[in-house]
Coordinates of C-alpha atoms (C1' of nucleotides) in Angstrom, one line a residue:
Chain A
M1 CA -44.0 42.8 70.4
K2 CA -45.7 40.1 72.3
T3 CA -48.8 42.2 72.8
G4 CA -48.9 43.1 69.1
K5 CA -48.6 46.8 69.9
P6 CA -46.2 48.8 67.9
V7 CA -42.7 48.9 69.4
L8 CA -42.0 52.2 71.1
T9 CA -38.9 54.0 70.1
K10 CA -37.8 54.1 73.7
D11 CA -37.6 50.3 73.6
L12 CA -35.5 50.4 70.5
F13 CA -33.0 52.8 72.0
D14 CA -33.0 50.9 75.2
Q15 CA -32.0 47.8 73.3
Y16 CA -29.2 49.8 71.7
L17 CA -28.0 51.1 75.0
E18 CA -28.1 47.6 76.6
N19 CA -25.8 46.2 73.9
E20 CA -22.3 46.2 75.1
S21 CA -20.3 48.6 73.1
L22 CA -16.8 47.8 72.0
F23 CA -15.9 51.4 72.0
V24 CA -14.8 53.5 75.0
N25 CA -14.4 56.6 72.8
R26 CA -15.3 56.3 69.2
E27 CA -14.0 59.8 68.4
V28 CA -10.4 58.7 68.9
M29 CA -10.6 56.5 65.8
R30 CA -12.0 59.2 63.5
P31 CA -9.8 61.1 61.1
S32 CA -10.7 64.4 62.7
Y33 CA -9.3 63.4 66.1
M34 CA -6.1 65.1 67.1
P35 CA -4.0 62.7 69.2
E36 CA -1.6 63.9 71.9
L37 CA 1.1 61.5 70.9
L38 CA 2.4 61.0 67.3
P39 CA 4.5 57.9 67.2
H40 CA 7.4 57.9 64.7
R41 CA 7.1 61.7 64.0
E42 CA 9.5 62.7 66.8
K43 CA 12.1 63.9 64.4
E44 CA 9.7 66.0 62.3
I45 CA 8.1 67.5 65.4
N46 CA 11.6 68.5 66.7
D47 CA 12.7 70.0 63.4
L48 CA 9.5 72.0 63.0
A49 CA 9.7 73.1 66.6
N50 CA 13.2 74.4 65.9
V51 CA 11.9 76.4 63.0
L52 CA 9.0 77.8 64.9
A53 CA 10.8 78.6 68.1
P54 CA 11.7 82.2 67.3
A55 CA 8.0 83.0 67.5
L56 CA 8.4 82.8 71.3
R57 CA 10.9 85.6 71.2
G58 CA 8.6 87.7 69.2
E59 CA 10.5 87.1 66.0
A60 CA 9.0 85.7 62.8
P61 CA 9.9 82.1 62.1
S62 CA 11.0 81.2 58.6
N63 CA 8.2 80.3 56.2
I64 CA 8.1 76.6 55.6
F65 CA 6.7 74.1 53.1
I66 CA 5.7 70.7 54.2
Y67 CA 5.2 67.8 51.7
G68 CA 3.9 64.3 52.2
K69 CA 1.3 61.9 51.0
T70 CA -2.1 61.7 52.6
G71 CA -2.2 60.2 56.1
T72 CA 1.5 60.8 56.9
G73 CA 0.7 63.1 59.8
K74 CA 1.4 66.5 58.3
T75 CA -1.7 68.2 59.6
A76 CA -1.5 66.4 62.9
V77 CA 2.1 67.5 63.6
V78 CA 1.4 71.1 62.6
K79 CA -1.8 71.3 64.7
L80 CA 0.0 69.8 67.7
L81 CA 2.8 72.2 67.5
G82 CA 0.4 75.1 67.0
K83 CA -1.3 74.2 70.2
E84 CA 1.9 73.9 72.2
L85 CA 3.2 77.1 70.8
R86 CA 0.1 79.0 71.8
K87 CA 0.3 77.5 75.3
K88 CA 4.0 78.3 75.7
G89 CA 3.4 81.8 74.4
E90 CA 0.8 82.5 77.0
Q91 CA 3.1 81.3 79.7
K92 CA 5.9 83.5 78.5
G93 CA 3.7 86.5 77.9
K94 CA 4.5 86.6 74.2
K95 CA 1.3 86.1 72.4
V96 CA 1.5 83.8 69.4
N97 CA -1.4 83.4 67.1
V98 CA -1.8 80.3 65.1
I99 CA -4.4 80.3 62.4
Y100 CA -5.3 77.1 60.6
L101 CA -7.0 77.3 57.3
N102 CA -7.9 74.6 54.9
C103 CA -7.5 75.9 51.3
E104 CA -9.8 73.3 49.9
I105 CA -12.6 75.2 51.6
I106 CA -11.1 78.7 51.6
D107 CA -9.8 78.7 48.1
T108 CA -9.8 82.3 46.9
H109 CA -7.7 85.4 47.7
Y110 CA -10.5 87.3 49.2
R111 CA -11.8 84.5 51.4
L112 CA -8.3 83.8 52.7
L113 CA -7.7 87.4 53.8
Q114 CA -11.2 87.7 55.2
N115 CA -10.8 84.5 57.3
I116 CA -7.5 85.7 58.7
A117 CA -8.9 89.1 59.4
N118 CA -11.8 87.7 61.3
Q119 CA -9.6 85.9 63.7
F120 CA -8.9 89.2 65.3
I121 CA -12.5 90.4 65.7
N122 CA -12.9 89.7 69.4
E123 CA -10.4 92.4 70.3
W124 CA -11.4 95.0 67.8
N125 CA -15.0 95.0 66.9
D126 CA -14.7 95.3 63.1
H127 CA -15.9 92.4 61.2
V128 CA -15.2 91.6 57.6
P129 CA -18.2 90.4 55.6
F130 CA -17.9 87.3 53.5
T131 CA -18.5 89.4 50.4
G132 CA -18.8 93.0 49.3
W133 CA -15.4 94.6 50.1
P134 CA -12.7 95.1 47.6
T135 CA -9.9 92.7 48.3
D136 CA -7.4 95.6 48.8
E137 CA -9.5 97.0 51.6
V138 CA -9.6 93.7 53.4
Y139 CA -5.8 93.6 53.0
S140 CA -5.2 97.0 54.5
K141 CA -7.8 96.4 57.3
L142 CA -5.9 93.2 58.1
K143 CA -2.6 95.1 58.3
I144 CA -4.1 97.6 60.7
M145 CA -5.6 94.9 62.9
M146 CA -2.4 93.0 63.1
D147 CA -0.3 96.0 63.8
K148 CA -2.5 96.8 66.7
E149 CA -2.1 93.3 68.1
K150 CA 1.7 93.4 68.0
S151 CA 2.1 89.7 68.0
V152 CA 3.6 86.9 65.9
T153 CA 1.0 85.1 63.7
I154 CA 1.6 81.8 62.1
I155 CA -0.7 81.0 59.3
V156 CA -1.1 77.4 58.4
L157 CA -2.4 76.7 54.9
D158 CA -3.4 73.1 54.5
E159 CA -3.8 71.7 51.0
V160 CA -2.2 74.9 49.8
D161 CA -2.1 73.6 46.2
K162 CA -5.9 74.0 46.1
L163 CA -5.6 77.7 46.4
Q164 CA -6.6 79.5 43.2
G165 CA -4.0 81.8 41.8
D166 CA -0.8 82.9 43.5
E167 CA -1.9 86.5 44.4
A168 CA -3.1 85.2 47.8
L169 CA 0.3 83.7 48.6
Y170 CA 2.1 86.7 47.2
S171 CA 0.2 89.2 49.4
L172 CA 0.8 87.0 52.5
T173 CA 4.6 87.0 51.9
R174 CA 4.6 90.7 51.1
I175 CA 2.7 91.7 54.3
N176 CA 5.7 91.4 56.6
S177 CA 7.5 94.3 55.0
E178 CA 4.5 96.5 55.4
L179 CA 3.9 95.8 59.1
T180 CA 5.6 97.7 61.8
N181 CA 4.8 95.9 65.0
A182 CA 3.6 92.5 64.0
R183 CA 5.1 89.6 62.2
I184 CA 3.6 86.7 60.3
S185 CA 4.9 83.5 58.9
V186 CA 3.3 80.9 56.7
I187 CA 3.3 77.2 56.8
G188 CA 2.2 75.6 53.6
I189 CA 1.1 72.0 53.5
S190 CA 0.8 70.1 50.3
N191 CA 0.8 66.5 49.1
D192 CA 2.0 67.6 45.7
L193 CA 5.8 67.6 45.6
K194 CA 5.8 69.5 42.3
F195 CA 3.5 72.2 43.6
T196 CA 6.1 75.0 43.9
E197 CA 7.3 74.5 40.3
F198 CA 4.3 76.3 39.0
L199 CA 4.4 79.2 41.5
D200 CA 5.5 82.8 40.8
P201 CA 9.3 82.8 41.4
R202 CA 8.9 85.6 44.0
V203 CA 6.5 83.6 46.0
K204 CA 8.5 80.5 45.6
S205 CA 11.7 82.0 47.0
S206 CA 10.1 83.7 50.0
L207 CA 7.8 81.0 50.9
G208 CA 10.2 78.1 50.4
E209 CA 12.7 79.3 52.9
E210 CA 12.5 75.9 54.6
S211 CA 10.9 72.7 53.6
M212 CA 10.2 69.3 55.1
I213 CA 9.2 66.0 53.6
F214 CA 7.0 63.5 55.5
D215 CA 7.7 59.9 54.4
P216 CA 4.9 57.3 54.4
Y217 CA 4.8 55.0 57.4
D218 CA 5.8 51.4 57.1
A219 CA 3.8 48.5 58.4
K220 CA 5.7 48.4 61.7
Q221 CA 5.1 52.1 62.4
L222 CA 1.4 51.8 61.4
Q223 CA 1.1 49.1 64.0
D224 CA 2.4 51.4 66.7
I225 CA 0.1 54.1 65.7
L226 CA -2.9 51.8 65.8
H227 CA -1.9 50.4 69.2
E228 CA -1.6 53.9 70.5
R229 CA -5.1 54.8 69.4
V230 CA -6.8 51.5 70.4
K231 CA -5.7 52.0 73.9
F232 CA -8.1 55.0 74.2
A233 CA -10.8 54.0 71.7
L234 CA -11.7 50.4 72.4
K235 CA -12.2 48.4 75.6
K236 CA -9.4 46.2 76.7
G237 CA -9.3 42.7 75.1
T238 CA -11.8 43.5 72.4
V239 CA -9.3 43.2 69.6
D240 CA -7.8 40.0 68.4
D241 CA -4.0 39.8 68.3
D242 CA -3.7 39.5 64.6
V243 CA -6.1 42.4 63.8
I244 CA -3.7 45.3 64.1
P245 CA -0.9 43.7 62.1
L246 CA -3.4 43.0 59.4
C247 CA -4.7 46.5 59.3
A248 CA -1.2 47.9 59.2
A249 CA -0.1 45.5 56.5
L250 CA -3.0 46.2 54.3
S251 CA -2.5 50.0 54.6
A252 CA 1.2 49.8 54.1
Q253 CA 0.6 48.1 50.8
E254 CA -1.4 51.1 49.7
H255 CA 0.7 54.2 50.6
G256 CA 1.5 53.9 54.2
D257 CA -1.6 55.9 54.9
A258 CA -2.3 56.1 58.6
R259 CA -5.8 57.5 58.0
R260 CA -6.7 54.5 56.0
A261 CA -5.3 52.1 58.6
L262 CA -7.4 53.8 61.3
D263 CA -10.5 53.8 59.1
L264 CA -10.1 50.1 58.4
L265 CA -9.9 49.4 62.1
R266 CA -12.7 51.6 63.1
V267 CA -15.1 50.2 60.4
A268 CA -14.0 46.7 61.4
A269 CA -14.9 47.5 65.0
E270 CA -18.2 49.0 64.0
L271 CA -19.1 45.9 62.0
A272 CA -18.2 43.7 65.0
E273 CA -20.3 45.8 67.3
R274 CA -23.3 45.7 65.0
T275 CA -23.2 41.9 64.9
H276 CA -22.8 41.8 68.7
A277 CA -19.4 40.0 68.3
P278 CA -17.4 40.1 71.6
K279 CA -14.2 40.8 69.7
V280 CA -12.9 42.3 66.5
T281 CA -11.4 39.6 64.4
R282 CA -9.5 39.2 61.1
H283 CA -12.8 38.4 59.6
H284 CA -14.2 41.8 60.4
V285 CA -11.2 43.5 59.0
R286 CA -11.7 41.8 55.6
Q287 CA -15.4 42.8 55.8
A288 CA -14.4 46.4 56.6
Q289 CA -12.0 46.4 53.6
N290 CA -14.9 45.4 51.3
K291 CA -17.2 47.9 52.8
I292 CA -14.8 50.8 52.4
E293 CA -14.0 49.8 48.9
L294 CA -17.7 49.4 48.1
D295 CA -18.5 52.8 49.5
R296 CA -15.7 54.3 47.4
V297 CA -16.8 52.6 44.2
T298 CA -20.5 53.6 44.8
E299 CA -19.5 57.2 45.1
V300 CA -17.3 57.0 42.0
V301 CA -20.2 55.5 40.0
R302 CA -22.7 58.1 41.2
T303 CA -20.6 60.9 39.9
L304 CA -19.7 59.4 36.6
P305 CA -20.7 61.3 33.4
N306 CA -23.8 59.8 31.8
Q307 CA -22.0 58.3 28.8
S308 CA -19.6 56.4 31.1
K309 CA -22.6 55.3 33.1
L310 CA -24.2 53.9 29.9
V311 CA -21.0 52.0 29.0
L312 CA -20.9 50.6 32.5
Y313 CA -24.6 49.7 32.2
A314 CA -23.7 47.7 29.1
V315 CA -20.9 45.9 30.9
L316 CA -23.2 45.0 33.8
M317 CA -25.9 43.7 31.5
L318 CA -23.5 41.5 29.7
D319 CA -22.1 40.2 32.9
K320 CA -25.5 39.3 34.2
Q321 CA -26.4 37.5 31.0
S322 CA -23.2 35.5 30.9
K323 CA -23.7 34.5 34.5
K324 CA -27.2 33.3 33.7
A325 CA -25.8 31.2 30.8
G326 CA -23.1 29.9 33.2
T327 CA -20.2 31.0 30.9
T328 CA -17.1 32.8 32.0
Q329 CA -17.8 36.3 33.0
T330 CA -15.5 38.2 30.7
M331 CA -16.4 40.3 27.6
T332 CA -14.7 42.2 24.9
T333 CA -14.7 45.8 23.8
G334 CA -16.7 44.8 20.7
E335 CA -19.5 43.2 22.6
V336 CA -19.7 46.0 25.1
Y337 CA -19.8 48.5 22.2
D338 CA -22.5 46.7 20.4
L339 CA -24.8 46.6 23.4
Y340 CA -23.9 50.2 24.4
H341 CA -24.9 51.2 20.8
E342 CA -28.3 49.5 21.3
L343 CA -28.8 51.2 24.7
C344 CA -27.9 54.6 23.2
K345 CA -30.7 54.3 20.7
K346 CA -33.1 53.1 23.4
V347 CA -32.5 56.1 25.6
R348 CA -32.0 58.5 22.7
Y349 CA -28.5 59.4 23.5
N350 CA -26.1 60.3 20.7
C351 CA -23.7 57.4 20.4
L352 CA -20.0 57.8 20.8
T353 CA -17.5 56.1 18.5
Q354 CA -15.8 52.8 19.4
R355 CA -12.5 54.7 19.8
R356 CA -13.9 56.9 22.5
T357 CA -15.8 54.0 24.1
A358 CA -12.5 52.1 24.5
D359 CA -11.1 55.1 26.3
L360 CA -14.1 55.2 28.6
I361 CA -13.6 51.6 29.4
S362 CA -10.0 52.1 30.4
E363 CA -11.1 55.0 32.5
L364 CA -13.5 52.7 34.4
D365 CA -10.6 50.4 34.8
M366 CA -8.4 53.0 36.4
L367 CA -11.2 54.0 38.7
G368 CA -11.3 50.3 39.8
V369 CA -14.9 49.8 38.8
V370 CA -14.0 47.2 36.1
T371 CA -10.9 45.2 35.3
A372 CA -9.6 45.5 31.8
R373 CA -6.6 43.8 30.2
V374 CA -5.4 43.4 26.7
I375 CA -5.3 39.9 25.3
S376 CA -4.9 38.3 22.0
K377 CA -7.2 35.7 20.6
G378 CA -5.0 34.8 17.7
R379 CA -6.9 34.5 14.5
H380 CA -9.8 36.2 16.3
G381 CA -7.9 39.4 16.9
R382 CA -6.6 41.4 19.7
T383 CA -9.0 43.0 22.2
T384 CA -9.5 44.0 25.8
E385 CA -11.0 41.5 28.1
I386 CA -13.4 43.2 30.6
Q387 CA -14.6 42.0 33.9
I388 CA -16.5 43.8 36.6
S389 CA -14.5 44.1 39.8
S390 CA -15.5 42.0 42.8
T391 CA -16.8 44.9 44.8
S392 CA -19.0 46.2 41.9
K393 CA -21.8 43.6 42.1
D394 CA -24.8 45.8 42.9
L395 CA -24.0 48.8 40.8
M396 CA -27.1 48.3 38.7
E397 CA -29.2 49.8 41.5
I398 CA -27.0 52.9 41.7
L399 CA -27.3 53.4 38.0
H400 CA -31.1 53.1 38.2
E401 CA -31.1 56.1 40.6
D402 CA -30.6 58.1 37.4
E403 CA -33.9 59.0 35.6
V404 CA -32.4 58.1 32.3
F405 CA -31.6 54.6 33.2
K406 CA -34.9 53.7 34.9
D407 CA -36.5 52.8 31.6
L408 CA -33.7 50.3 30.9
A409 CA -34.6 48.3 34.0
N410 CA -36.8 45.9 32.1
Y411 CA -35.0 46.1 28.9
K412 CA -34.1 42.7 27.4
M413 CA -31.2 42.1 25.2
K414 CA -32.1 41.0 21.7
E415 CA -29.2 38.8 20.5
Q416 CA -28.9 35.3 21.8
A417 CA -26.3 34.2 19.4
R418 CA -23.2 34.7 21.5
L419 CA -24.5 32.3 24.2
T420 CA -23.4 29.3 22.1
I421 CA -19.8 30.5 21.8
Chain B
dC1 C1' 6.4 29.4 8.8
dT2 C1' 2.9 33.1 7.2
dT3 C1' -1.8 35.2 7.6
dC4 C1' -4.9 37.9 9.3
dC5 C1' -8.5 39.1 12.8
dA6 C1' -10.3 42.7 15.9
dC7 C1' -9.2 45.5 18.0
dA8 C1' -5.2 48.8 20.7
dG9 C1' -3.8 53.1 20.9
dG10 C1' -1.2 57.3 18.8
dA11 C1' -1.8 61.8 16.1
dA12 C1' -4.3 65.6 14.7
dG13 C1' -8.0 68.3 14.4
dG14 C1' -12.9 70.0 15.6
dT15 C1' -16.3 72.0 19.0
dC16 C1' -17.6 73.9 23.2
dT17 C1' -17.1 75.9 27.7
dG18 C1' -15.1 79.0 30.9
dG19 C1' -11.6 82.0 32.8
dC20 C1' -8.9 86.2 32.0
dG21 C1' -6.9 90.5 30.5
dG22 C1' -7.8 94.6 28.0
Chain C
dC1 C1' -18.1 93.3 26.0
dC2 C1' -14.7 91.0 23.1
dG3 C1' -11.0 88.3 21.6
dC4 C1' -7.8 84.9 23.2
dC5 C1' -6.4 80.7 25.1
dA6 C1' -6.5 76.4 27.6
dG7 C1' -8.5 72.3 28.4
dA8 C1' -12.3 68.8 28.3
dC9 C1' -14.4 65.9 25.2
dC10 C1' -15.0 63.6 20.7
dT11 C1' -14.1 62.3 16.0
dT12 C1' -11.5 60.8 12.0
dC13 C1' -7.8 58.4 10.3
dC14 C1' -4.2 55.9 11.0
dT15 C1' -0.5 52.3 12.0
dG16 C1' 0.7 48.4 15.0
dT17 C1' 0.3 43.8 16.9
dG18 C1' -0.1 38.7 19.7
dG19 C1' -0.8 34.5 18.5
dA20 C1' -4.3 30.7 16.8
dA21 C1' -5.6 29.1 12.4
dG22 C1' -4.1 27.6 8.1

DNA sequence: CTTCCACAGGAAGGTCTGGCGG
DNA sequence: CCGCCAGACCTTCCTGTGGAAG
């Protein structure tokens, strides 16, 4: 830089490498990381182990359903036990297959069977293509493959409620009676307690032989989980004493979601690192909370339908205007609707009714983009008071990404009358 | 106390899309 | 391919209402 020459990339990276990193192993803090130790899930691990144990004697364990909110350790427990089971099976000479499938990605009957079948390809060289075969044929092929293997297979279906239709589940439960040498059992994981209510009764009875519920963690338990991970993820002494309790408390308020707690701490540490701070502090946690929330809101706004975007645009314009005038930053349904109406004409959209617009506003409220509450102004009627949420300051730019809204960037509001109110 | 504003928000019905069984 | 149905999305019409002004 002193010589005026362009900075070489090498120097840039050198600078990065010279910076002391707070992390020892960043991966440990990511949601995808599978820990060896799961604090406060000992009971669940034990119970599930008891259910699965028959697999080691070559018998099929009961099918089981596992419920629990996000971040309560369902997947982690199942994966951990799957690993153990495979290991133990090898030691004992009883082969146990554990196949983990996420039904959010593998969501149709065909793809489910295809994926299971392809787990066996290394031994028998047949391969099932990702499309082209009739589903029945995949099914019978699968049966042949499994019978040749003569082993117990445990199929884990994560997010099983995302699976389309129940034929897929039905055929999996039916398969046992058509196998001679092999056995399968199914573990279904879901965060929807009412999921089984809508299932075919036959599937329901055979699949729900056992069930387990994972309760959310409380703040104390979350602290233990965080401590356990921090040991491996961050350097010693880089985390202030009050940081972990804070992360735990904030996440416990939500749902007791361990994933959130870890995210919070990881983002906080990343922010600290970026500002070359020697330690992660409370301050960073607060910043992290804002960042996570901002990222969430940004994503929500990007994927909003255009009419909702336009309504939001009107809200943002009114907010900007009232701030310029130094008045309080709230507005009413009527004001928003009037401006929205104007904007509609400007961009040649067909304008929705006030009734519908009111619904869109309350949707924005539920998504946490704006805050809306019903108030009465006495003689001046009853209305909803709207405010943009604290994290939604710079949403205008996101809306401008959309072609339709670009033209509005230099659009000025006509009416000045309400400034005097 | 009554009045009455400016909406809230429920009910019912219309239109369109997309999946599904025959 | 067609008819059917469910559900998303809107409209029309409606009744209900908190509380400052009168």
